[in-house]
XYZ file of C-alpha atoms in Angstrom:
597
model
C 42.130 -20.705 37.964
C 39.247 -20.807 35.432
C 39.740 -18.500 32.051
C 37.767 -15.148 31.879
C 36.608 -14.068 28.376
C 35.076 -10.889 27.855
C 33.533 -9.090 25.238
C 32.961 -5.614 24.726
C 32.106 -3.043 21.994
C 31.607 0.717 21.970
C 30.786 3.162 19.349
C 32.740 5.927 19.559
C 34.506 8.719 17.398
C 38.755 7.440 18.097
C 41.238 9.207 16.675
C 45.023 8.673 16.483
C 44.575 4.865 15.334
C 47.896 3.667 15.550
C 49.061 4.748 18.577
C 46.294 3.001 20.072
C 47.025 0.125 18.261
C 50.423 -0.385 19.478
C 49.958 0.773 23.252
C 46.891 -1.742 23.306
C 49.754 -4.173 21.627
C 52.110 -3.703 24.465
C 49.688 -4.031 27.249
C 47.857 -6.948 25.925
C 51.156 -8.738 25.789
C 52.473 -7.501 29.522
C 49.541 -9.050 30.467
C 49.533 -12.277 28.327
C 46.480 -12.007 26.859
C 44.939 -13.755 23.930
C 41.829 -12.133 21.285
C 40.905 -9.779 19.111
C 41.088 -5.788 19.456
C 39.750 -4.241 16.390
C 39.729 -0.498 16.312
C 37.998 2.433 13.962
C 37.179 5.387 13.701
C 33.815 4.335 14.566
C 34.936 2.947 17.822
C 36.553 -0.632 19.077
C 35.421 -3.961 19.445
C 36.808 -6.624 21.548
C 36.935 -10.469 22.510
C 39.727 -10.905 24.839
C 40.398 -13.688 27.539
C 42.622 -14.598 30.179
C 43.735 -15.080 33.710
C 40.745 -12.808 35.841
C 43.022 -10.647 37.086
C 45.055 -9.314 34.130
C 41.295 -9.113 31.934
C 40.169 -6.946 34.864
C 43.858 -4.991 34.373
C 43.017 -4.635 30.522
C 39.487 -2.930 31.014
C 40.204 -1.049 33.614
C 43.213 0.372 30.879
C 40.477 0.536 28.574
C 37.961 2.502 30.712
C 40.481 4.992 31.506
C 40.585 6.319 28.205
C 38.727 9.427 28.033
C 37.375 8.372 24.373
C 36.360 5.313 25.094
C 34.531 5.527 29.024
C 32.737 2.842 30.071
C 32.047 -0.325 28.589
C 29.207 -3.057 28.371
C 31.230 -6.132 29.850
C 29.670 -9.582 28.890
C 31.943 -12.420 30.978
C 32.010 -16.165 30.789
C 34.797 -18.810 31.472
C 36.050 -21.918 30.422
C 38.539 -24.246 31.430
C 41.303 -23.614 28.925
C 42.564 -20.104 26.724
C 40.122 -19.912 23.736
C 42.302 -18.044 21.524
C 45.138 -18.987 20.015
C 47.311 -15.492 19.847
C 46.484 -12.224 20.383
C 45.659 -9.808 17.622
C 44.976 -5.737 17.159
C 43.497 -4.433 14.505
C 42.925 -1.138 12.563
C 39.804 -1.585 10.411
C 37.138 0.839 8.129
C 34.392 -0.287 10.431
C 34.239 -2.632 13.237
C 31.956 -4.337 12.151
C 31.639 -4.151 8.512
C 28.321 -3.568 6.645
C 29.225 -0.461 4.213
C 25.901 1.539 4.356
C 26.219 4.913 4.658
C 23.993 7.335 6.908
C 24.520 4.493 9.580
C 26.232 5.861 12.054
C 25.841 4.225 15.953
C 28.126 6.802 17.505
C 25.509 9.576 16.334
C 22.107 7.823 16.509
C 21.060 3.933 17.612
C 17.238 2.746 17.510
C 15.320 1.847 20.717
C 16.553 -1.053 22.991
C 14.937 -3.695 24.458
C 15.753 -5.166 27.280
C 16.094 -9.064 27.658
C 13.122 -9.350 31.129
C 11.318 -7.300 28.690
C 11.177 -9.435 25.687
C 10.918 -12.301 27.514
C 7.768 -10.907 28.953
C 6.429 -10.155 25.702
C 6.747 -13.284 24.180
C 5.533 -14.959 27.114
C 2.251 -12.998 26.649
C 2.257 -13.394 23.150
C 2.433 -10.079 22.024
C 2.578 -9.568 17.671
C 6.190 -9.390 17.271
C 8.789 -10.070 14.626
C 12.057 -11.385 15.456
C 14.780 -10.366 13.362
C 18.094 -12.677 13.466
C 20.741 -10.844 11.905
C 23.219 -13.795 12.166
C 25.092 -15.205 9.615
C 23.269 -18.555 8.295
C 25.921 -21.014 9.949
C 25.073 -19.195 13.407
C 21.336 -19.886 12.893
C 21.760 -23.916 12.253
C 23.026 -23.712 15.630
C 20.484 -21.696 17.489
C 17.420 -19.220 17.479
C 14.671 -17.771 18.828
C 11.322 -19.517 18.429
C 9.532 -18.131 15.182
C 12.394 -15.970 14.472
C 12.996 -14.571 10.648
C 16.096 -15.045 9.360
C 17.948 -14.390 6.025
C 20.415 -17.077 4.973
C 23.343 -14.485 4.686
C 26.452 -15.835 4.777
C 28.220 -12.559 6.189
C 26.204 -9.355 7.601
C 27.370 -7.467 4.895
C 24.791 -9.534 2.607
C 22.083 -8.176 5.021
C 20.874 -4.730 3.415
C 20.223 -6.669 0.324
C 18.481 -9.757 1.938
C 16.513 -6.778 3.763
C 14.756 -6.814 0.364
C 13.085 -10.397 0.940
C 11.130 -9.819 3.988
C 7.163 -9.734 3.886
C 6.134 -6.234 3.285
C 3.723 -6.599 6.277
C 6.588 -6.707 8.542
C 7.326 -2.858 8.122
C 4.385 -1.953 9.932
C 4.667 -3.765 13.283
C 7.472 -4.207 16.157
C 10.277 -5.213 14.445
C 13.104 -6.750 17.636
C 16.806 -7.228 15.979
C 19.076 -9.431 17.579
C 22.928 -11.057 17.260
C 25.503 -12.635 19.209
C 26.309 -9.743 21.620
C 24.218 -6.800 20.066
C 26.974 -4.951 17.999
C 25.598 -5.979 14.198
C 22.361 -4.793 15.578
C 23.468 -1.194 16.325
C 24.070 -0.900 12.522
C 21.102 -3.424 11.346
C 18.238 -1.751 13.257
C 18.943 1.898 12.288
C 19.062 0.501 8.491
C 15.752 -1.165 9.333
C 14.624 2.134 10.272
C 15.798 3.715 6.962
C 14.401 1.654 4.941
C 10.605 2.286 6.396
C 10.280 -0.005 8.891
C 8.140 1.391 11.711
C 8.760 -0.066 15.126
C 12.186 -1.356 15.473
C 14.060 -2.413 18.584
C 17.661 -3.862 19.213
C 17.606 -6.413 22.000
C 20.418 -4.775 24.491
C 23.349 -7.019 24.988
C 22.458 -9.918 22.299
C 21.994 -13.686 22.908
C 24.540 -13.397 25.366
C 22.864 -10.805 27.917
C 19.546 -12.449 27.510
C 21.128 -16.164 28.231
C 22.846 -14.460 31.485
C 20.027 -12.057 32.255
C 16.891 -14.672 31.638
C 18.197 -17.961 30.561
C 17.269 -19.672 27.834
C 13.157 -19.370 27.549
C 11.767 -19.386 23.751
C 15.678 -19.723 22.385
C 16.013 -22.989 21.221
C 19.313 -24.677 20.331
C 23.023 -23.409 21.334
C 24.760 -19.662 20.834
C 27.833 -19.687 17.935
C 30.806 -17.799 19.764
C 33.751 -16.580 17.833
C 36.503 -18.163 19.449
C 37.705 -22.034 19.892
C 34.638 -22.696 22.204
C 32.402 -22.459 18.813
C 29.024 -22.337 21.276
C 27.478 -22.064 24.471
C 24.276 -23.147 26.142
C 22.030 -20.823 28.159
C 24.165 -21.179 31.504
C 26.945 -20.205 28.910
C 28.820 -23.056 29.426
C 30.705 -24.387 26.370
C 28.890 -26.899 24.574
C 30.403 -30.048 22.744
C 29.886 -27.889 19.229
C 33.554 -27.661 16.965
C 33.400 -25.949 13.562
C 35.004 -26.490 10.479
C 37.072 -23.937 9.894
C 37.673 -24.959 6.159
C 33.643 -25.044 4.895
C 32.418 -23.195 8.368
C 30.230 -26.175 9.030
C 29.207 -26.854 12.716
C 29.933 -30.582 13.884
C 28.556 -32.448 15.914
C 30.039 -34.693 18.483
C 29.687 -37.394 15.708
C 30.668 -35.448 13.090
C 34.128 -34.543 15.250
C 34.575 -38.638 15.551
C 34.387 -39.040 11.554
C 38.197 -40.082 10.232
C 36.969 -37.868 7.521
C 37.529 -35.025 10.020
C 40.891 -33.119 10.491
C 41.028 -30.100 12.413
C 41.666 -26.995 10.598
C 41.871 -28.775 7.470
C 38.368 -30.541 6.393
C 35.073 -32.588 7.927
C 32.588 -35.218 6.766
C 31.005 -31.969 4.677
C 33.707 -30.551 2.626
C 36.153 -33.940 2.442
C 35.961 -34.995 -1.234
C 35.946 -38.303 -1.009
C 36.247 -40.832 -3.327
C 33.721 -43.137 -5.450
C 34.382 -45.887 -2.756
C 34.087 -44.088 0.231
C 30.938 -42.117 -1.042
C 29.551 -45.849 -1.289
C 30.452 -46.981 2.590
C 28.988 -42.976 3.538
C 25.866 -44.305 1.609
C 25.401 -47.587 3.061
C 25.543 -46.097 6.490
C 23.021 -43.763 5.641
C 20.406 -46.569 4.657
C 21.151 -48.129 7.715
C 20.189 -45.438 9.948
C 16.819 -44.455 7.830
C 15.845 -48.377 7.965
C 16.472 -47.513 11.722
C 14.533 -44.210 11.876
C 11.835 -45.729 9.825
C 11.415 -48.653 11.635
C 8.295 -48.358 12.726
C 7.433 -45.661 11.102
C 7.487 -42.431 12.982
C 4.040 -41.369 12.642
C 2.543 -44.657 13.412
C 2.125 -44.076 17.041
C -0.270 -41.294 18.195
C 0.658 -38.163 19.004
C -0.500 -34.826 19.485
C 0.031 -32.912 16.408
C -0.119 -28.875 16.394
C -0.791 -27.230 13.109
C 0.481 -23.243 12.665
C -2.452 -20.375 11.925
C -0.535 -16.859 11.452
C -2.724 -14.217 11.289
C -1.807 -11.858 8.375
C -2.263 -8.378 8.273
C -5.415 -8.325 6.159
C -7.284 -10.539 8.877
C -6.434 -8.247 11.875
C -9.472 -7.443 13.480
C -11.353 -10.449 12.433
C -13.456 -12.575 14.870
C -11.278 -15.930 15.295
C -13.748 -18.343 13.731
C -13.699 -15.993 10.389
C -10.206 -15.861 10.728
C -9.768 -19.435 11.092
C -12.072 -20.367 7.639
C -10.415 -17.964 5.996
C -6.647 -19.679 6.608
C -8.565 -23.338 6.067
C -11.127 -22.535 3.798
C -12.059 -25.945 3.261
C -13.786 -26.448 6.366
C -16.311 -24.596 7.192
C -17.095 -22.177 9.870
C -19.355 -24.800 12.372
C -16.518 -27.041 12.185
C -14.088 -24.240 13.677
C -16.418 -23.585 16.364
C -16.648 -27.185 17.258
C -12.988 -26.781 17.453
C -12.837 -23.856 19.620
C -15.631 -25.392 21.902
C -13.243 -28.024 22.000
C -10.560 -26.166 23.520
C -8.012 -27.222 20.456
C -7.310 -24.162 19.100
C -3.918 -22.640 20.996
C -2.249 -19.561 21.893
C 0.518 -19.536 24.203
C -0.277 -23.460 24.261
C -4.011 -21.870 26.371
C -6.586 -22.534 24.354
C -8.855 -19.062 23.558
C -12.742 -18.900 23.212
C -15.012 -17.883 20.395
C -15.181 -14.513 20.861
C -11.764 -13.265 20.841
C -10.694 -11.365 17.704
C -7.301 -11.502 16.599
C -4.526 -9.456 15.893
C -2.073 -9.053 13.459
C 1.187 -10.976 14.095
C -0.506 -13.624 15.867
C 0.444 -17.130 15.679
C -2.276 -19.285 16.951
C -1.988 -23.593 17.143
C -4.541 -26.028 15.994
C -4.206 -29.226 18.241
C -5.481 -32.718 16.650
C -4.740 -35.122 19.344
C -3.919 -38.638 18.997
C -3.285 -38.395 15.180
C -1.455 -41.532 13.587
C -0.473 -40.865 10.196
C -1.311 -43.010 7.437
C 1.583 -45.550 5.993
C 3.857 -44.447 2.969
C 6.834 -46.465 1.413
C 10.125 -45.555 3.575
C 12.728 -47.605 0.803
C 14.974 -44.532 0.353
C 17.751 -45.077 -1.785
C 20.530 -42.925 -1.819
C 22.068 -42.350 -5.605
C 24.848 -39.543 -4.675
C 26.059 -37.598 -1.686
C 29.074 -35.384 -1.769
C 29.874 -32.081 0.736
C 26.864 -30.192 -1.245
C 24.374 -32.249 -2.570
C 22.951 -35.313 -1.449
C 20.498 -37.026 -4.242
C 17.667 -39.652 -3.093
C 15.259 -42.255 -5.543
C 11.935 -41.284 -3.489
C 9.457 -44.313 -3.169
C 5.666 -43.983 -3.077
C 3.268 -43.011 -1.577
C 5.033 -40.513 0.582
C 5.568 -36.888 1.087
C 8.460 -34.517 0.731
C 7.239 -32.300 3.034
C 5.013 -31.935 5.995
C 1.335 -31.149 4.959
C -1.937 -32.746 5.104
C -2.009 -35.546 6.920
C 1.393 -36.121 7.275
C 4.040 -34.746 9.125
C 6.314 -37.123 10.575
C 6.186 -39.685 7.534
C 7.371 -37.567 5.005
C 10.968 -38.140 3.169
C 11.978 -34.729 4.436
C 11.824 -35.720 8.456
C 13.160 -38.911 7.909
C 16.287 -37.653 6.362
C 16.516 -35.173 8.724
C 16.405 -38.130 11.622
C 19.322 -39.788 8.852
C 21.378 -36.946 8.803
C 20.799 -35.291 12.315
C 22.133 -32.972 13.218
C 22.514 -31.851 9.567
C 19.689 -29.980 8.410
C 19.143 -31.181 4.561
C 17.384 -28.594 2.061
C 15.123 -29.881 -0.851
C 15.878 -27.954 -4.145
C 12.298 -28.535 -5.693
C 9.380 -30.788 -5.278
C 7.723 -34.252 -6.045
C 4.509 -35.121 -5.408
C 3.456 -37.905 -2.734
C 2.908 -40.166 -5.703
C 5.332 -39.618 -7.879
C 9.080 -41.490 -7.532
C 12.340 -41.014 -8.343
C 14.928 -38.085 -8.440
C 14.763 -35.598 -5.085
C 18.571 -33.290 -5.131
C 18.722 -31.787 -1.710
C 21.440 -29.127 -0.683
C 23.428 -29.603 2.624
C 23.699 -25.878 3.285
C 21.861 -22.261 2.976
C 24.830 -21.802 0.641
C 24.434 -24.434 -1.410
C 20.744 -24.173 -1.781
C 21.150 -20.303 -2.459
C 22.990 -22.254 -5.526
C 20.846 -24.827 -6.458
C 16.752 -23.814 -5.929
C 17.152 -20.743 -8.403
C 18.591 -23.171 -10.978
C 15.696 -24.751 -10.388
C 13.238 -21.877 -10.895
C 14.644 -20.295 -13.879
C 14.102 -23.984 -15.629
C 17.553 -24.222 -15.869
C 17.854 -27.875 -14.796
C 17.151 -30.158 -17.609
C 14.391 -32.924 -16.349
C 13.081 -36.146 -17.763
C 10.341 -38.129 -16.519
C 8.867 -41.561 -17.116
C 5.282 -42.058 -17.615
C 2.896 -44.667 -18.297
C -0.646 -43.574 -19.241
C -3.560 -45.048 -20.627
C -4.141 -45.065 -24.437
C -2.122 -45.061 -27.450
C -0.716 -41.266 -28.832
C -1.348 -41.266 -32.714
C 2.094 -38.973 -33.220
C 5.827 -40.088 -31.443
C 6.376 -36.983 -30.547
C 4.184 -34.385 -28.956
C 3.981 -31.120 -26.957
C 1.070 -29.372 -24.868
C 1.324 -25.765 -24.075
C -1.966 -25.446 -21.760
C -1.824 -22.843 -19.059
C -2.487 -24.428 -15.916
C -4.377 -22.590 -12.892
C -2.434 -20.751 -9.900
C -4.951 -22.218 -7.548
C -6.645 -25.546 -6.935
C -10.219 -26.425 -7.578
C -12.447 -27.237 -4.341
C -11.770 -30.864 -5.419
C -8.160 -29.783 -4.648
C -6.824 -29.936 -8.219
C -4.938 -28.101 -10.764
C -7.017 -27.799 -13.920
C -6.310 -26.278 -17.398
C -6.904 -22.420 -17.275
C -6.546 -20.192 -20.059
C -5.621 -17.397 -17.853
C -3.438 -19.377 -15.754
C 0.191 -19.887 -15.405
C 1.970 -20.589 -18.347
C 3.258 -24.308 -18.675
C 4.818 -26.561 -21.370
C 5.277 -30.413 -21.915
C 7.183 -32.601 -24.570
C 6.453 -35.942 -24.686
C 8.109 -39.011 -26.666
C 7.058 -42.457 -27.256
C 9.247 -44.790 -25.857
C 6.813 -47.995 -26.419
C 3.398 -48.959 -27.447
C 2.446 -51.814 -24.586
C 0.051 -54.519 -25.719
C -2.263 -53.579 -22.994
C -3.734 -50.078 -24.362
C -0.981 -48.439 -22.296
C 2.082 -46.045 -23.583
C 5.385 -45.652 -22.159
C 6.418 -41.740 -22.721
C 9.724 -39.972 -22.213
C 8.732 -36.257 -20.518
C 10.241 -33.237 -20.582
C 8.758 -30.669 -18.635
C 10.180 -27.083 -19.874
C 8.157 -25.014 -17.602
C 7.675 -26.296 -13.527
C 3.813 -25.888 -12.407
C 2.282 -27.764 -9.697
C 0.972 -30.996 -11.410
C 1.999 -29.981 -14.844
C 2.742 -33.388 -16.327
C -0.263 -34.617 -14.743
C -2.262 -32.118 -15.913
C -1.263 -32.131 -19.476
C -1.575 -35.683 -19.972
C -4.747 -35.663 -18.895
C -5.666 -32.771 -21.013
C -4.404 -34.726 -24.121
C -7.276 -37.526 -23.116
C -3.945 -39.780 -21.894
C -4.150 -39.996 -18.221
C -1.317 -41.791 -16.240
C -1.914 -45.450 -14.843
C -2.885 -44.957 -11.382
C -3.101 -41.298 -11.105
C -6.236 -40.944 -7.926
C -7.100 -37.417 -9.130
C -6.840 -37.420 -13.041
C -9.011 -39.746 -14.242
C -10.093 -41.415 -17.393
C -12.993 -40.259 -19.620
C -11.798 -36.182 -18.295
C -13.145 -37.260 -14.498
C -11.263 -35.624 -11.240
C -11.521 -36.931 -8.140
C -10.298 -34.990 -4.875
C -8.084 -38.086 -3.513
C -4.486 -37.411 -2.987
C -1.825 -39.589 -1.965
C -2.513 -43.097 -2.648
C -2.481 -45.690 0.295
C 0.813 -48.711 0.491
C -1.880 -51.292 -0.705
C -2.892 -49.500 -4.162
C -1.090 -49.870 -6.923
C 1.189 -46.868 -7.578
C 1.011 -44.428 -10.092
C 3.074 -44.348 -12.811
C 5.607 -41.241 -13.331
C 8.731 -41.349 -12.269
C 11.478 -38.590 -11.971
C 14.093 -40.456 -14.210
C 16.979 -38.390 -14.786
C 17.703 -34.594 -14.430
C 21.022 -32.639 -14.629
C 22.238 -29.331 -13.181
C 25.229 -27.531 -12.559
C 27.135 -28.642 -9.858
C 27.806 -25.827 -6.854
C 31.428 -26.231 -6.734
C 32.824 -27.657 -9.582
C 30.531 -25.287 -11.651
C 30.501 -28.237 -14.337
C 27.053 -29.749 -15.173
C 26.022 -33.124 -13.832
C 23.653 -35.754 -14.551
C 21.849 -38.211 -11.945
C 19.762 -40.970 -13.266
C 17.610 -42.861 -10.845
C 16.454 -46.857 -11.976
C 13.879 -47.704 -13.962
C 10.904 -49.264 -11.385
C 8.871 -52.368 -13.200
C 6.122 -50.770 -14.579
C 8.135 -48.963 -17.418
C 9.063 -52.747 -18.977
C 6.435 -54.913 -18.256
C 3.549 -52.097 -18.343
C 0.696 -51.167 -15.992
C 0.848 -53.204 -12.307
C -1.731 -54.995 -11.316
């Protein structure tokens, strides 16, 4: 006979706590049951499983009880007892989140119910979705377009409350977790906070997988019990977790000797110098694989996102769509929507709809091939947090452009599937060398602000054209927030404030300068920028030119010759050892031998 599991929750004011406790202790073990009970005075919360029979014996027990009534079953089964013992608990709060006013005994917000949303999504109605998961339930799973907030328990949630786009207060606002029981406490909060139109989605991931399947939920459901996840059909997937880091493993992961249940896995092992090396030579195996051809070089149909913003509600759609791509113009937008290519709900819609706010329209560019970039990733470092990577050029971190599928941040993530890798800052498509990503929302909660606050020490390599009259040098020239209509970043007196140190490193017989950088401040182009400011542009730079020219070209094509800066060595403090580290990437040609040909 098959395992049932059940979960259940109820708030409800219980008294008498541990009498409960131990009559609940008593049954559960008459009836050889294994889970979790926790009680409060808030109510009780359960994950239980067994042989069908004594489960049913257990809530019919339960139901009895006057204070308690009747309860929300959700039932699935698996082929084998998910929990290892069987545990009840007196707690503060069943599920914990320590803001006060929230009470879900007294007062819950509105429910959906899952045919509902699903109906609303499938007509495309404005609507945010809320997940109020923890971050390592997210990796696994979501709902299409969903918001999340890279909390690592739900009592982090009030705070990360703070992040979300003020906009988001003023329309339908749907909350949703596992089973619904963090969202009896989340969406009142919401509500308390000034959010306008909030909704729970009744009975979580799990009543909508058993009520409508899996439509717009992509990816898996975390449980909390040995079955780690389940698919819409809520069968248990082939998901384990790490119960030592929290990580979610893969099949391949689970086949890694580096993996030992209970104790460690391929992301929190600390492995030595010589086994970081064979983990590294894999890697650059499988992105020569991944990369071979390159993955934009055969055609596809390519959707870019339009989100219409709350300032543009009302707009007609061809205003609304110059305004989120100014740079084309308004004819070229109709052509588009004659053209059937712009999408919502994958239909195409007409020039004369306006939109709303909320709305997430698709522009379709069929049969795009992307242009070629360099795909020679090196790996320098990789440990459980960080992996480091000496970025070749021409070629994108991120999707943007023309390029979506040949950038360095979808190849990885083809490299390191099903590991989703997190960049900590930014190189441009031209620029090489150092690129530190983060392996988790924890880690790059770590990392990125270290980042921001300029607290990671950077030096860059540059070549540029002329000969500096002092050694050392400095420019403080504020740089504009916004790009030209060439599509550059010019000096701007009331712009953002930026400064650059610069060092001779050698005078080349050819007119050109080798220069050690230091960039104190981190604006968009800032070396770049500077450099050409000071009347010493960079070898090879397509947009900064000699003589004070800009030209609107970007990234440089595989057959030019490159440009020369390079992201040569930066340190930072490491996110578990706390102790500051330094990562050096090589030296390419140019900085010897001077400007390529």
């Amino acid at each position: 006979m098959s395992i049932l599991n059940v979960a259940a929750y109820k708030f409800v004011e219980l008294t008498d706590l541990p009498s409960r406790r131990a009559e609940l202790r008593r049954r559960c073990h008459e009836l050889d049951l294994r889970g979790t009970i926790l009680l409060a005075e808030e109510g009780i919360n359960l994950f239980v499983a067994g042989q069908p029979p004594t489960v049913a014996a257990l809530m019919e027990h339960l139901q009895a009880d006057s204070a308690i009534g009747a309860l929300d079953i959700k039932e699935s089964h698996s082929d084998y007892q998910p929990f290892t013992r069987m545990l009840v608990k007196i707690k503060q709060e069943i599920i914990a989140f320590g803001v006060e006013g929230v009470e879900p005994a007294r007062y819950t917000s509105k429910r959906i119910a899952p045919r509902e949303l699903k109906q609303w999504l499938d007509e495309g109605r404005p609507v945010t979705l809320l997940d109020t998961r923890n971050d390592y339930e997210v990796d696994l799973g979501t709902f299409e377009g969903a918001e999340h907030l890279d909390i690592g328990h739900f009592r982090d949630f009030p705070k990360a409350v703070e992040s979300l786009p003020e906009e988001i207060r003023e329309q339908p606002v749907v909350t949703f977790c596992t089973g619904g029981i963090r969202c009896e406490k989340a969406a009142p909060m919401l509500e308390q906070v000034g959010f306008r139109d909030v909704y729970q989605l009744d009975g979580g991931i799990l009543k909508y997988f058993e009520d409508v399947g899996g439509a717009h939920y992509r990816g898996d459901c975390f449980v909390f019990d040995q079955r780690v996840a389940v698919d819409a059909a809520l069968r248990e997937t082939d998901a384990a977790q790490c119960y030592a880091c929290q990580a979610i493993l893969s099949p391949e992961d689970q086949q890694s000797p580096l993996y030992v249940k209970g104790e460690s896995c391929p992301r929190c092992y600390r492995t030595s110098d010589e086994a970081m090396q064979q983990s590294i030579a894999r890697r650059h195996a499988t992105i020569r694989k991944v990369a071979t051809p390159l993955p934009g070089a055969e055609a596809y149909d390519r959707r870019l996102p339009l989100h219409v913003a709350g300032g543009w509600d009302g707009l007609p759609i061809v205003d609304f769509l110059h305004r989120a791509v100014p740079s084309m113009p308004a004819e070229y937008w109709q052509e588009e929507l004659t053209l059937g290519r712009i999408l919502l709900n994958d239909h195409p819609v007409d020039s004369s709809r306006t939109v709303t706010a909320g709305e997430k329209y698709e522009h379709l560019l069929p049969g795009v091939v992307e242009p070629k970039v360099r795909a020679d990733i090196r790996i320098l470092y990789e440990d459980a947090d960080l992996v480091v990577v000496d970025k070749p050029a021409p070629l994108p971190i991120h999707p943007g452009g023309r390029f979506e599928k040949n950038t360095l941040s979808n190849l990885l993530a083809k490299a390191y599937a099903p590991e989703r890798l997190r960049h900590a800052h930014r190189l441009d498509a031209n620029t090489t060398g150092l690129v530190v990503f983060a392996r988790t929302r924890r880690v790059a909660k770590l990392v990125q602000p270290q980042f921001e606050r300029g607290e990671v020490e950077k030096q860059y390599l540059a070549l540029v054209i002329g000969h500096p009259e002092d050694d050392k040098f400095d420019c403080n020239a504020a740089i504009a927030r916004d790009a030209s209509a060439a599509g550059v970043r010019l000096p701007d007196t009331a712009g953002a404030e930026a400064s650059t140190e610069f060092e001779v490193r050698h005078r080349m017989a050819d007119g050109t300068t080798l220069l050690l950088v230091r960039p104190i401040t981190g604006r968009t182009n800032q070396i770049r920028v500077h450099l050409w400011q000071l009347g010493l542009p960079i070898v090879g730079d397509p947009s900064y030119l000699p003589e004070g020219e800009t030209a609107a070209r970007q990234t440089l094509s595989v057959d030019e010759p490159p440009m020369c800066l390079h992201a040569w060595r930066l340190s930072l403090v490491h996110p578990s050892s706390r102790e500051r580290v330094v990562f050096e990437a090589p030296q390419p040609a140019w900085a010897q031998s001077g400007a390529p040909d």
